[in-house]
Amino acid sequence: FAPIVIILVVGVTALGGTATVVASDASKPGDVLYAVDQSVENVQLALSSPEAQEGLRVKLAGERVKEIRALFQEKGVNPPGLDVALSNLTEQKQKTAQLLLEQKAKGIAIEQKAKELDTQFELKEKELEKIFKEAKAPLKAQKKQLKAQLKKELAAGDTARAEQPRTQIAQIEAQLDALEKKEKEAEKLLQAEEKKLEAELEAQEKAQEEQEEFLEEQQEEEDEAEEQAEEEEEEDDEDEDEEEELEED
């Protein structure tokens, strides 16, 4: 996989110059250069050690958050490419969890590292929450104005003119519901990765404890067997001594 990606990036760089790769770094889902940006990131990951990948994936999670902000700012409240950016953000946390579990399976202590990485991802998630809040703010303000207009039209008895703000309010509510749904889905997926990591770490720790208990019990049994063998040997020696004494008498 890595060589193919490297060839792709080198080819793009040769055709379009270094500026192409640099420009791709500011691209978003749906942009022409977004595939180049993703390929460059894959090369960086492929050439990094597991320990370096952890920090790099946190950085890439930050890039995904920036992309989400840019999508809202440039393309409105229902931007194309939002699902891709949210999925890519979740993937960074998922892959980081996998790296930690692989190290844990090798006997490497990861508890402190896991806490630090979790804290960094929490900061990204708070930033994501802030972005959604900012995206919903103008819609809520517009809804408030339309409700005041609707109330005014109804008070004046003009049901025909009241229909327009009522329709617009329904449209805004649908947009708010869609944003809320995407936010909750992203939050749920990110939290699921965290819970999955915690559950697998607990399972590994339990398995390790059970293995240690088994080894301790096995050692105790061996010690008891050895002790019993020594006692039996001593008893045999004592019996031989008694027999020798009787023979001498």
PDB file of C-alpha atoms in Angstrom:
ATOM      1  CA  PHE A   1       0.000   0.000   0.000  1.00  0.00           C
ATOM      2  CA  ALA A   2       2.672   2.525   1.040  1.00  0.00           C
ATOM      3  CA  PRO A   3       4.753   2.240  -2.190  1.00  0.00           C
ATOM      4  CA  ILE A   4       1.644   2.832  -4.321  1.00  0.00           C
ATOM      5  CA  VAL A   5       0.779   5.957  -2.364  1.00  0.00           C
ATOM      6  CA  ILE A   6       4.349   7.222  -2.572  1.00  0.00           C
ATOM      7  CA  ILE A   7       4.372   6.747  -6.355  1.00  0.00           C
ATOM      8  CA  LEU A   8       1.067   8.640  -6.594  1.00  0.00           C
ATOM      9  CA  VAL A   9       2.339  11.615  -4.597  1.00  0.00           C
ATOM     10  CA  VAL A  10       5.665  11.716  -6.415  1.00  0.00           C
ATOM     11  CA  GLY A  11       3.813  11.607  -9.725  1.00  0.00           C
ATOM     12  CA  VAL A  12       1.514  14.455  -8.760  1.00  0.00           C
ATOM     13  CA  THR A  13       4.462  16.499  -7.513  1.00  0.00           C
ATOM     14  CA  ALA A  14       6.362  15.899 -10.748  1.00  0.00           C
ATOM     15  CA  LEU A  15       3.393  16.963 -12.854  1.00  0.00           C
ATOM     16  CA  GLY A  16       2.193  19.930 -10.886  1.00  0.00           C
ATOM     17  CA  GLY A  17       5.205  20.910  -8.846  1.00  0.00           C
ATOM     18  CA  THR A  18       5.634  21.157  -5.100  1.00  0.00           C
ATOM     19  CA  ALA A  19       2.974  23.866  -5.024  1.00  0.00           C
ATOM     20  CA  THR A  20       0.357  21.241  -5.883  1.00  0.00           C
ATOM     21  CA  VAL A  21       1.052  19.223  -2.747  1.00  0.00           C
ATOM     22  CA  VAL A  22       1.304  22.352  -0.606  1.00  0.00           C
ATOM     23  CA  ALA A  23      -1.999  23.670  -1.948  1.00  0.00           C
ATOM     24  CA  SER A  24      -3.651  20.318  -1.291  1.00  0.00           C
ATOM     25  CA  ASP A  25      -2.961  20.731   2.420  1.00  0.00           C
ATOM     26  CA  ALA A  26      -5.646  23.441   2.574  1.00  0.00           C
ATOM     27  CA  SER A  27      -8.180  21.408   0.606  1.00  0.00           C
ATOM     28  CA  LYS A  28     -11.468  20.049   1.920  1.00  0.00           C
ATOM     29  CA  PRO A  29     -13.679  17.064   1.045  1.00  0.00           C
ATOM     30  CA  GLY A  30     -15.089  17.726  -2.397  1.00  0.00           C
ATOM     31  CA  ASP A  31     -12.100  19.790  -3.544  1.00  0.00           C
ATOM     32  CA  VAL A  32     -10.075  18.571  -6.530  1.00  0.00           C
ATOM     33  CA  LEU A  33      -6.850  18.313  -4.510  1.00  0.00           C
ATOM     34  CA  TYR A  34      -8.358  16.583  -1.481  1.00  0.00           C
ATOM     35  CA  ALA A  35      -7.259  13.147  -2.739  1.00  0.00           C
ATOM     36  CA  VAL A  36      -3.690  14.449  -2.989  1.00  0.00           C
ATOM     37  CA  ASP A  37      -3.887  15.729   0.588  1.00  0.00           C
ATOM     38  CA  GLN A  38      -5.096  12.333   1.800  1.00  0.00           C
ATOM     39  CA  SER A  39      -2.319  10.549  -0.110  1.00  0.00           C
ATOM     40  CA  VAL A  40       0.357  12.780   1.404  1.00  0.00           C
ATOM     41  CA  GLU A  41      -1.008  12.027   4.873  1.00  0.00           C
ATOM     42  CA  ASN A  42      -0.977   8.283   4.137  1.00  0.00           C
ATOM     43  CA  VAL A  43       2.676   8.509   3.107  1.00  0.00           C
ATOM     44  CA  GLN A  44       3.529  10.313   6.342  1.00  0.00           C
ATOM     45  CA  LEU A  45       1.762   7.618   8.352  1.00  0.00           C
ATOM     46  CA  ALA A  46       3.372   4.775   6.391  1.00  0.00           C
ATOM     47  CA  LEU A  47       6.850   6.194   7.025  1.00  0.00           C
ATOM     48  CA  SER A  48       6.246   6.836  10.744  1.00  0.00           C
ATOM     49  CA  SER A  49       6.861   4.553  13.701  1.00  0.00           C
ATOM     50  CA  PRO A  50       3.812   3.492  15.785  1.00  0.00           C
ATOM     51  CA  GLU A  51       4.799   6.011  18.470  1.00  0.00           C
ATOM     52  CA  ALA A  52       5.112   8.821  15.925  1.00  0.00           C
ATOM     53  CA  GLN A  53       1.817   7.824  14.306  1.00  0.00           C
ATOM     54  CA  GLU A  54      -0.033   8.537  17.558  1.00  0.00           C
ATOM     55  CA  GLY A  55       0.949  12.197  17.555  1.00  0.00           C
ATOM     56  CA  LEU A  56       0.457  12.445  13.810  1.00  0.00           C
ATOM     57  CA  ARG A  57      -3.087  11.090  14.028  1.00  0.00           C
ATOM     58  CA  VAL A  58      -3.941  13.658  16.709  1.00  0.00           C
ATOM     59  CA  LYS A  59      -2.616  16.317  14.345  1.00  0.00           C
ATOM     60  CA  LEU A  60      -4.670  14.898  11.475  1.00  0.00           C
ATOM     61  CA  ALA A  61      -7.766  14.923  13.696  1.00  0.00           C
ATOM     62  CA  GLY A  62      -7.133  18.647  14.126  1.00  0.00           C
ATOM     63  CA  GLU A  63      -6.924  18.992  10.340  1.00  0.00           C
ATOM     64  CA  ARG A  64     -10.311  17.278   9.983  1.00  0.00           C
ATOM     65  CA  VAL A  65     -11.832  19.704  12.496  1.00  0.00           C
ATOM     66  CA  LYS A  66     -10.431  22.655  10.515  1.00  0.00           C
ATOM     67  CA  GLU A  67     -11.924  21.179   7.343  1.00  0.00           C
ATOM     68  CA  ILE A  68     -15.338  20.932   8.997  1.00  0.00           C
ATOM     69  CA  ARG A  69     -15.154  24.577  10.078  1.00  0.00           C
ATOM     70  CA  ALA A  70     -14.142  25.643   6.570  1.00  0.00           C
ATOM     71  CA  LEU A  71     -16.985  23.638   5.020  1.00  0.00           C
ATOM     72  CA  PHE A  72     -19.558  25.412   7.178  1.00  0.00           C
ATOM     73  CA  GLN A  73     -18.033  28.825   6.537  1.00  0.00           C
ATOM     74  CA  GLU A  74     -17.743  28.420   2.770  1.00  0.00           C
ATOM     75  CA  LYS A  75     -20.656  26.167   1.842  1.00  0.00           C
ATOM     76  CA  GLY A  76     -23.428  26.861   4.337  1.00  0.00           C
ATOM     77  CA  VAL A  77     -25.265  24.856   6.975  1.00  0.00           C
ATOM     78  CA  ASN A  78     -25.545  21.649   4.929  1.00  0.00           C
ATOM     79  CA  PRO A  79     -22.169  21.507   3.188  1.00  0.00           C
ATOM     80  CA  PRO A  80     -21.305  18.661   0.817  1.00  0.00           C
ATOM     81  CA  GLY A  81     -18.347  16.705   2.131  1.00  0.00           C
ATOM     82  CA  LEU A  82     -19.340  17.093   5.792  1.00  0.00           C
ATOM     83  CA  ASP A  83     -20.013  13.364   6.215  1.00  0.00           C
ATOM     84  CA  VAL A  84     -16.592  12.564   4.731  1.00  0.00           C
ATOM     85  CA  ALA A  85     -14.816  14.960   7.086  1.00  0.00           C
ATOM     86  CA  LEU A  86     -16.686  13.605  10.130  1.00  0.00           C
ATOM     87  CA  SER A  87     -15.919  10.022   9.085  1.00  0.00           C
ATOM     88  CA  ASN A  88     -12.233  10.864   8.646  1.00  0.00           C
ATOM     89  CA  LEU A  89     -12.171  12.481  12.085  1.00  0.00           C
ATOM     90  CA  THR A  90     -13.624   9.350  13.680  1.00  0.00           C
ATOM     91  CA  GLU A  91     -11.111   7.217  11.782  1.00  0.00           C
ATOM     92  CA  GLN A  92      -8.170   9.065  13.381  1.00  0.00           C
ATOM     93  CA  LYS A  93      -9.420   8.212  16.864  1.00  0.00           C
ATOM     94  CA  GLN A  94     -10.153   4.631  15.843  1.00  0.00           C
ATOM     95  CA  LYS A  95      -6.665   4.108  14.376  1.00  0.00           C
ATOM     96  CA  THR A  96      -5.043   5.678  17.435  1.00  0.00           C
ATOM     97  CA  ALA A  97      -6.934   3.250  19.660  1.00  0.00           C
ATOM     98  CA  GLN A  98      -5.710   0.349  17.512  1.00  0.00           C
ATOM     99  CA  LEU A  99      -2.101   1.522  17.856  1.00  0.00           C
ATOM    100  CA  LEU A 100      -2.429   1.622  21.641  1.00  0.00           C
ATOM    101  CA  LEU A 101      -3.978  -1.841  21.796  1.00  0.00           C
ATOM    102  CA  GLU A 102      -1.214  -3.283  19.618  1.00  0.00           C
ATOM    103  CA  GLN A 103       1.412  -1.840  21.951  1.00  0.00           C
ATOM    104  CA  LYS A 104      -0.474  -3.098  24.997  1.00  0.00           C
ATOM    105  CA  ALA A 105      -0.546  -6.599  23.482  1.00  0.00           C
ATOM    106  CA  LYS A 106       3.257  -6.435  23.203  1.00  0.00           C
ATOM    107  CA  GLY A 107       3.537  -5.723  26.917  1.00  0.00           C
ATOM    108  CA  ILE A 108       4.197  -1.985  26.565  1.00  0.00           C
ATOM    109  CA  ALA A 109       2.711   0.199  29.298  1.00  0.00           C
ATOM    110  CA  ILE A 110       0.246   2.569  27.602  1.00  0.00           C
ATOM    111  CA  GLU A 111      -2.038   3.753  30.411  1.00  0.00           C
ATOM    112  CA  GLN A 112      -0.452   7.199  30.806  1.00  0.00           C
ATOM    113  CA  LYS A 113      -0.099   7.640  27.061  1.00  0.00           C
ATOM    114  CA  ALA A 114      -3.746   6.656  26.546  1.00  0.00           C
ATOM    115  CA  LYS A 115      -4.858   9.326  29.046  1.00  0.00           C
ATOM    116  CA  GLU A 116      -2.778  12.011  27.329  1.00  0.00           C
ATOM    117  CA  LEU A 117      -4.063  11.111  23.863  1.00  0.00           C
ATOM    118  CA  ASP A 118      -7.634  10.987  25.148  1.00  0.00           C
ATOM    119  CA  THR A 119      -7.227  14.507  26.546  1.00  0.00           C
ATOM    120  CA  GLN A 120      -5.971  15.756  23.173  1.00  0.00           C
ATOM    121  CA  PHE A 121      -8.865  14.158  21.314  1.00  0.00           C
ATOM    122  CA  GLU A 122     -11.315  15.656  23.817  1.00  0.00           C
ATOM    123  CA  LEU A 123     -10.023  19.115  22.866  1.00  0.00           C
ATOM    124  CA  LYS A 124     -10.749  18.343  19.200  1.00  0.00           C
ATOM    125  CA  GLU A 125     -14.234  17.134  20.108  1.00  0.00           C
ATOM    126  CA  LYS A 126     -14.943  20.317  22.082  1.00  0.00           C
ATOM    127  CA  GLU A 127     -13.830  22.348  19.085  1.00  0.00           C
ATOM    128  CA  LEU A 128     -16.188  20.296  16.913  1.00  0.00           C
ATOM    129  CA  GLU A 129     -19.035  20.999  19.328  1.00  0.00           C
ATOM    130  CA  LYS A 130     -18.238  24.709  19.120  1.00  0.00           C
ATOM    131  CA  ILE A 131     -18.292  24.593  15.302  1.00  0.00           C
ATOM    132  CA  PHE A 132     -21.750  23.027  15.240  1.00  0.00           C
ATOM    133  CA  LYS A 133     -22.968  25.584  17.770  1.00  0.00           C
ATOM    134  CA  GLU A 134     -21.688  28.417  15.570  1.00  0.00           C
ATOM    135  CA  ALA A 135     -23.325  26.849  12.513  1.00  0.00           C
ATOM    136  CA  LYS A 136     -26.690  26.675  14.280  1.00  0.00           C
ATOM    137  CA  ALA A 137     -26.532  30.181  15.768  1.00  0.00           C
ATOM    138  CA  PRO A 138     -27.597  32.174  12.638  1.00  0.00           C
ATOM    139  CA  LEU A 139     -30.398  29.700  11.960  1.00  0.00           C
ATOM    140  CA  LYS A 140     -31.724  30.118  15.477  1.00  0.00           C
ATOM    141  CA  ALA A 141     -31.526  33.912  15.169  1.00  0.00           C
ATOM    142  CA  GLN A 142     -33.394  33.784  11.848  1.00  0.00           C
ATOM    143  CA  LYS A 143     -36.006  31.485  13.346  1.00  0.00           C
ATOM    144  CA  LYS A 144     -36.544  33.927  16.199  1.00  0.00           C
ATOM    145  CA  GLN A 145     -37.116  36.800  13.745  1.00  0.00           C
ATOM    146  CA  LEU A 146     -39.528  34.750  11.671  1.00  0.00           C
ATOM    147  CA  LYS A 147     -41.496  33.756  14.751  1.00  0.00           C
ATOM    148  CA  ALA A 148     -41.881  37.438  15.646  1.00  0.00           C
ATOM    149  CA  GLN A 149     -43.021  38.148  12.084  1.00  0.00           C
ATOM    150  CA  LEU A 150     -45.457  35.219  12.194  1.00  0.00           C
ATOM    151  CA  LYS A 151     -46.900  36.433  15.460  1.00  0.00           C
ATOM    152  CA  LYS A 152     -47.347  39.914  13.990  1.00  0.00           C
ATOM    153  CA  GLU A 153     -49.132  38.622  10.883  1.00  0.00           C
ATOM    154  CA  LEU A 154     -51.437  36.391  12.921  1.00  0.00           C
ATOM    155  CA  ALA A 155     -52.248  39.269  15.280  1.00  0.00           C
ATOM    156  CA  ALA A 156     -53.202  41.349  12.258  1.00  0.00           C
ATOM    157  CA  GLY A 157     -55.419  38.506  11.035  1.00  0.00           C
ATOM    158  CA  ASP A 158     -53.452  38.163   7.787  1.00  0.00           C
ATOM    159  CA  THR A 159     -53.304  34.375   7.467  1.00  0.00           C
ATOM    160  CA  ALA A 160     -52.084  34.558   3.858  1.00  0.00           C
ATOM    161  CA  ARG A 161     -48.992  36.570   4.726  1.00  0.00           C
ATOM    162  CA  ALA A 162     -48.429  34.404   7.801  1.00  0.00           C
ATOM    163  CA  GLU A 163     -47.922  31.376   5.567  1.00  0.00           C
ATOM    164  CA  GLN A 164     -44.511  32.531   4.306  1.00  0.00           C
ATOM    165  CA  PRO A 165     -42.787  32.877   7.717  1.00  0.00           C
ATOM    166  CA  ARG A 166     -44.452  29.643   8.840  1.00  0.00           C
ATOM    167  CA  THR A 167     -42.956  27.796   5.856  1.00  0.00           C
ATOM    168  CA  GLN A 168     -39.547  29.360   6.416  1.00  0.00           C
ATOM    169  CA  ILE A 169     -39.626  28.388  10.095  1.00  0.00           C
ATOM    170  CA  ALA A 170     -40.333  24.779   9.129  1.00  0.00           C
ATOM    171  CA  GLN A 171     -37.415  24.821   6.694  1.00  0.00           C
ATOM    172  CA  ILE A 172     -35.057  26.217   9.320  1.00  0.00           C
ATOM    173  CA  GLU A 173     -36.211  23.666  11.876  1.00  0.00           C
ATOM    174  CA  ALA A 174     -35.459  20.904   9.375  1.00  0.00           C
ATOM    175  CA  GLN A 175     -31.956  22.305   8.879  1.00  0.00           C
ATOM    176  CA  LEU A 176     -31.411  22.521  12.628  1.00  0.00           C
ATOM    177  CA  ASP A 177     -32.639  18.947  13.079  1.00  0.00           C
ATOM    178  CA  ALA A 178     -30.258  17.752  10.352  1.00  0.00           C
ATOM    179  CA  LEU A 179     -27.315  19.526  11.986  1.00  0.00           C
ATOM    180  CA  GLU A 180     -28.259  18.158  15.394  1.00  0.00           C
ATOM    181  CA  LYS A 181     -28.465  14.645  13.961  1.00  0.00           C
ATOM    182  CA  LYS A 182     -25.023  14.847  12.327  1.00  0.00           C
ATOM    183  CA  GLU A 183     -23.513  16.251  15.508  1.00  0.00           C
ATOM    184  CA  LYS A 184     -25.031  13.493  17.663  1.00  0.00           C
ATOM    185  CA  GLU A 185     -23.914  10.797  15.234  1.00  0.00           C
ATOM    186  CA  ALA A 186     -20.338  12.095  15.260  1.00  0.00           C
ATOM    187  CA  GLU A 187     -20.366  12.401  19.039  1.00  0.00           C
ATOM    188  CA  LYS A 188     -21.726   8.871  19.390  1.00  0.00           C
ATOM    189  CA  LEU A 189     -19.070   7.394  17.093  1.00  0.00           C
ATOM    190  CA  LEU A 190     -16.224   9.218  18.829  1.00  0.00           C
ATOM    191  CA  GLN A 191     -17.444   8.153  22.257  1.00  0.00           C
ATOM    192  CA  ALA A 192     -17.897   4.588  21.008  1.00  0.00           C
ATOM    193  CA  GLU A 193     -14.219   4.434  20.034  1.00  0.00           C
ATOM    194  CA  GLU A 194     -13.244   5.644  23.496  1.00  0.00           C
ATOM    195  CA  LYS A 195     -15.484   3.091  25.218  1.00  0.00           C
ATOM    196  CA  LYS A 196     -14.215   0.339  22.925  1.00  0.00           C
ATOM    197  CA  LEU A 197     -10.628   1.151  23.841  1.00  0.00           C
ATOM    198  CA  GLU A 198     -11.457   1.185  27.552  1.00  0.00           C
ATOM    199  CA  ALA A 199     -13.292  -2.157  27.278  1.00  0.00           C
ATOM    200  CA  GLU A 200     -10.460  -3.830  25.363  1.00  0.00           C
ATOM    201  CA  LEU A 201      -7.853  -2.483  27.779  1.00  0.00           C
ATOM    202  CA  GLU A 202      -9.877  -3.848  30.697  1.00  0.00           C
ATOM    203  CA  ALA A 203     -10.196  -7.196  28.926  1.00  0.00           C
ATOM    204  CA  GLN A 204      -6.447  -7.326  28.309  1.00  0.00           C
ATOM    205  CA  GLU A 205      -5.698  -6.393  31.917  1.00  0.00           C
ATOM    206  CA  LYS A 206      -8.119  -9.050  33.171  1.00  0.00           C
ATOM    207  CA  ALA A 207      -6.561 -11.677  30.910  1.00  0.00           C
ATOM    208  CA  GLN A 208      -3.115 -10.669  32.140  1.00  0.00           C
ATOM    209  CA  GLU A 209      -4.231 -10.879  35.781  1.00  0.00           C
ATOM    210  CA  GLU A 210      -5.758 -14.307  35.166  1.00  0.00           C
ATOM    211  CA  GLN A 211      -2.540 -15.472  33.510  1.00  0.00           C
ATOM    212  CA  GLU A 212      -0.495 -14.196  36.452  1.00  0.00           C
ATOM    213  CA  GLU A 213      -2.835 -15.927  38.918  1.00  0.00           C
ATOM    214  CA  PHE A 214      -2.566 -19.158  36.927  1.00  0.00           C
ATOM    215  CA  LEU A 215       1.231 -18.968  36.954  1.00  0.00           C
ATOM    216  CA  GLU A 216       1.244 -18.226  40.685  1.00  0.00           C
ATOM    217  CA  GLU A 217      -1.030 -21.212  41.378  1.00  0.00           C
ATOM    218  CA  GLN A 218       1.119 -23.400  39.153  1.00  0.00           C
ATOM    219  CA  GLN A 219       4.245 -22.254  40.985  1.00  0.00           C
ATOM    220  CA  GLU A 220       2.605 -22.903  44.348  1.00  0.00           C
ATOM    221  CA  GLU A 221       1.648 -26.414  43.227  1.00  0.00           C
ATOM    222  CA  GLU A 222       5.188 -27.068  42.057  1.00  0.00           C
ATOM    223  CA  ASP A 223       6.589 -25.732  45.337  1.00  0.00           C
ATOM    224  CA  GLU A 224       4.198 -27.913  47.335  1.00  0.00           C
ATOM    225  CA  ALA A 225       5.080 -30.974  45.243  1.00  0.00           C
ATOM    226  CA  GLU A 226       8.780 -30.278  45.720  1.00  0.00           C
ATOM    227  CA  GLU A 227       8.303 -29.756  49.447  1.00  0.00           C
ATOM    228  CA  GLN A 228       6.328 -32.986  49.728  1.00  0.00           C
ATOM    229  CA  ALA A 229       9.003 -34.865  47.791  1.00  0.00           C
ATOM    230  CA  GLU A 230      11.653 -33.525  50.169  1.00  0.00           C
ATOM    231  CA  GLU A 231       9.601 -34.593  53.193  1.00  0.00           C
ATOM    232  CA  GLU A 232       9.132 -38.088  51.756  1.00  0.00           C
ATOM    233  CA  GLU A 233      12.843 -38.311  51.052  1.00  0.00           C
ATOM    234  CA  GLU A 234      13.619 -37.298  54.635  1.00  0.00           C
ATOM    235  CA  GLU A 235      11.186 -39.913  55.920  1.00  0.00           C
ATOM    236  CA  ASP A 236      12.850 -42.564  53.750  1.00  0.00           C
ATOM    237  CA  ASP A 237      16.249 -41.547  55.104  1.00  0.00           C
ATOM    238  CA  GLU A 238      14.970 -41.798  58.666  1.00  0.00           C
ATOM    239  CA  ASP A 239      13.533 -45.262  57.972  1.00  0.00           C
ATOM    240  CA  GLU A 240      16.871 -46.406  56.542  1.00  0.00           C
ATOM    241  CA  ASP A 241      18.701 -45.072  59.600  1.00  0.00           C
ATOM    242  CA  GLU A 242      16.358 -46.947  61.915  1.00  0.00           C
ATOM    243  CA  GLU A 243      16.826 -50.166  59.950  1.00  0.00           C
ATOM    244  CA  GLU A 244      20.607 -49.809  60.114  1.00  0.00           C
ATOM    245  CA  GLU A 245      20.450 -49.264  63.880  1.00  0.00           C
ATOM    246  CA  LEU A 246      18.327 -52.371  64.304  1.00  0.00           C
ATOM    247  CA  GLU A 247      20.731 -54.439  62.235  1.00  0.00           C
ATOM    248  CA  GLU A 248      23.681 -53.261  64.346  1.00  0.00           C
ATOM    249  CA  ASP A 249      21.842 -54.237  67.528  1.00  0.00           C
TER     250      ASP A 249
END
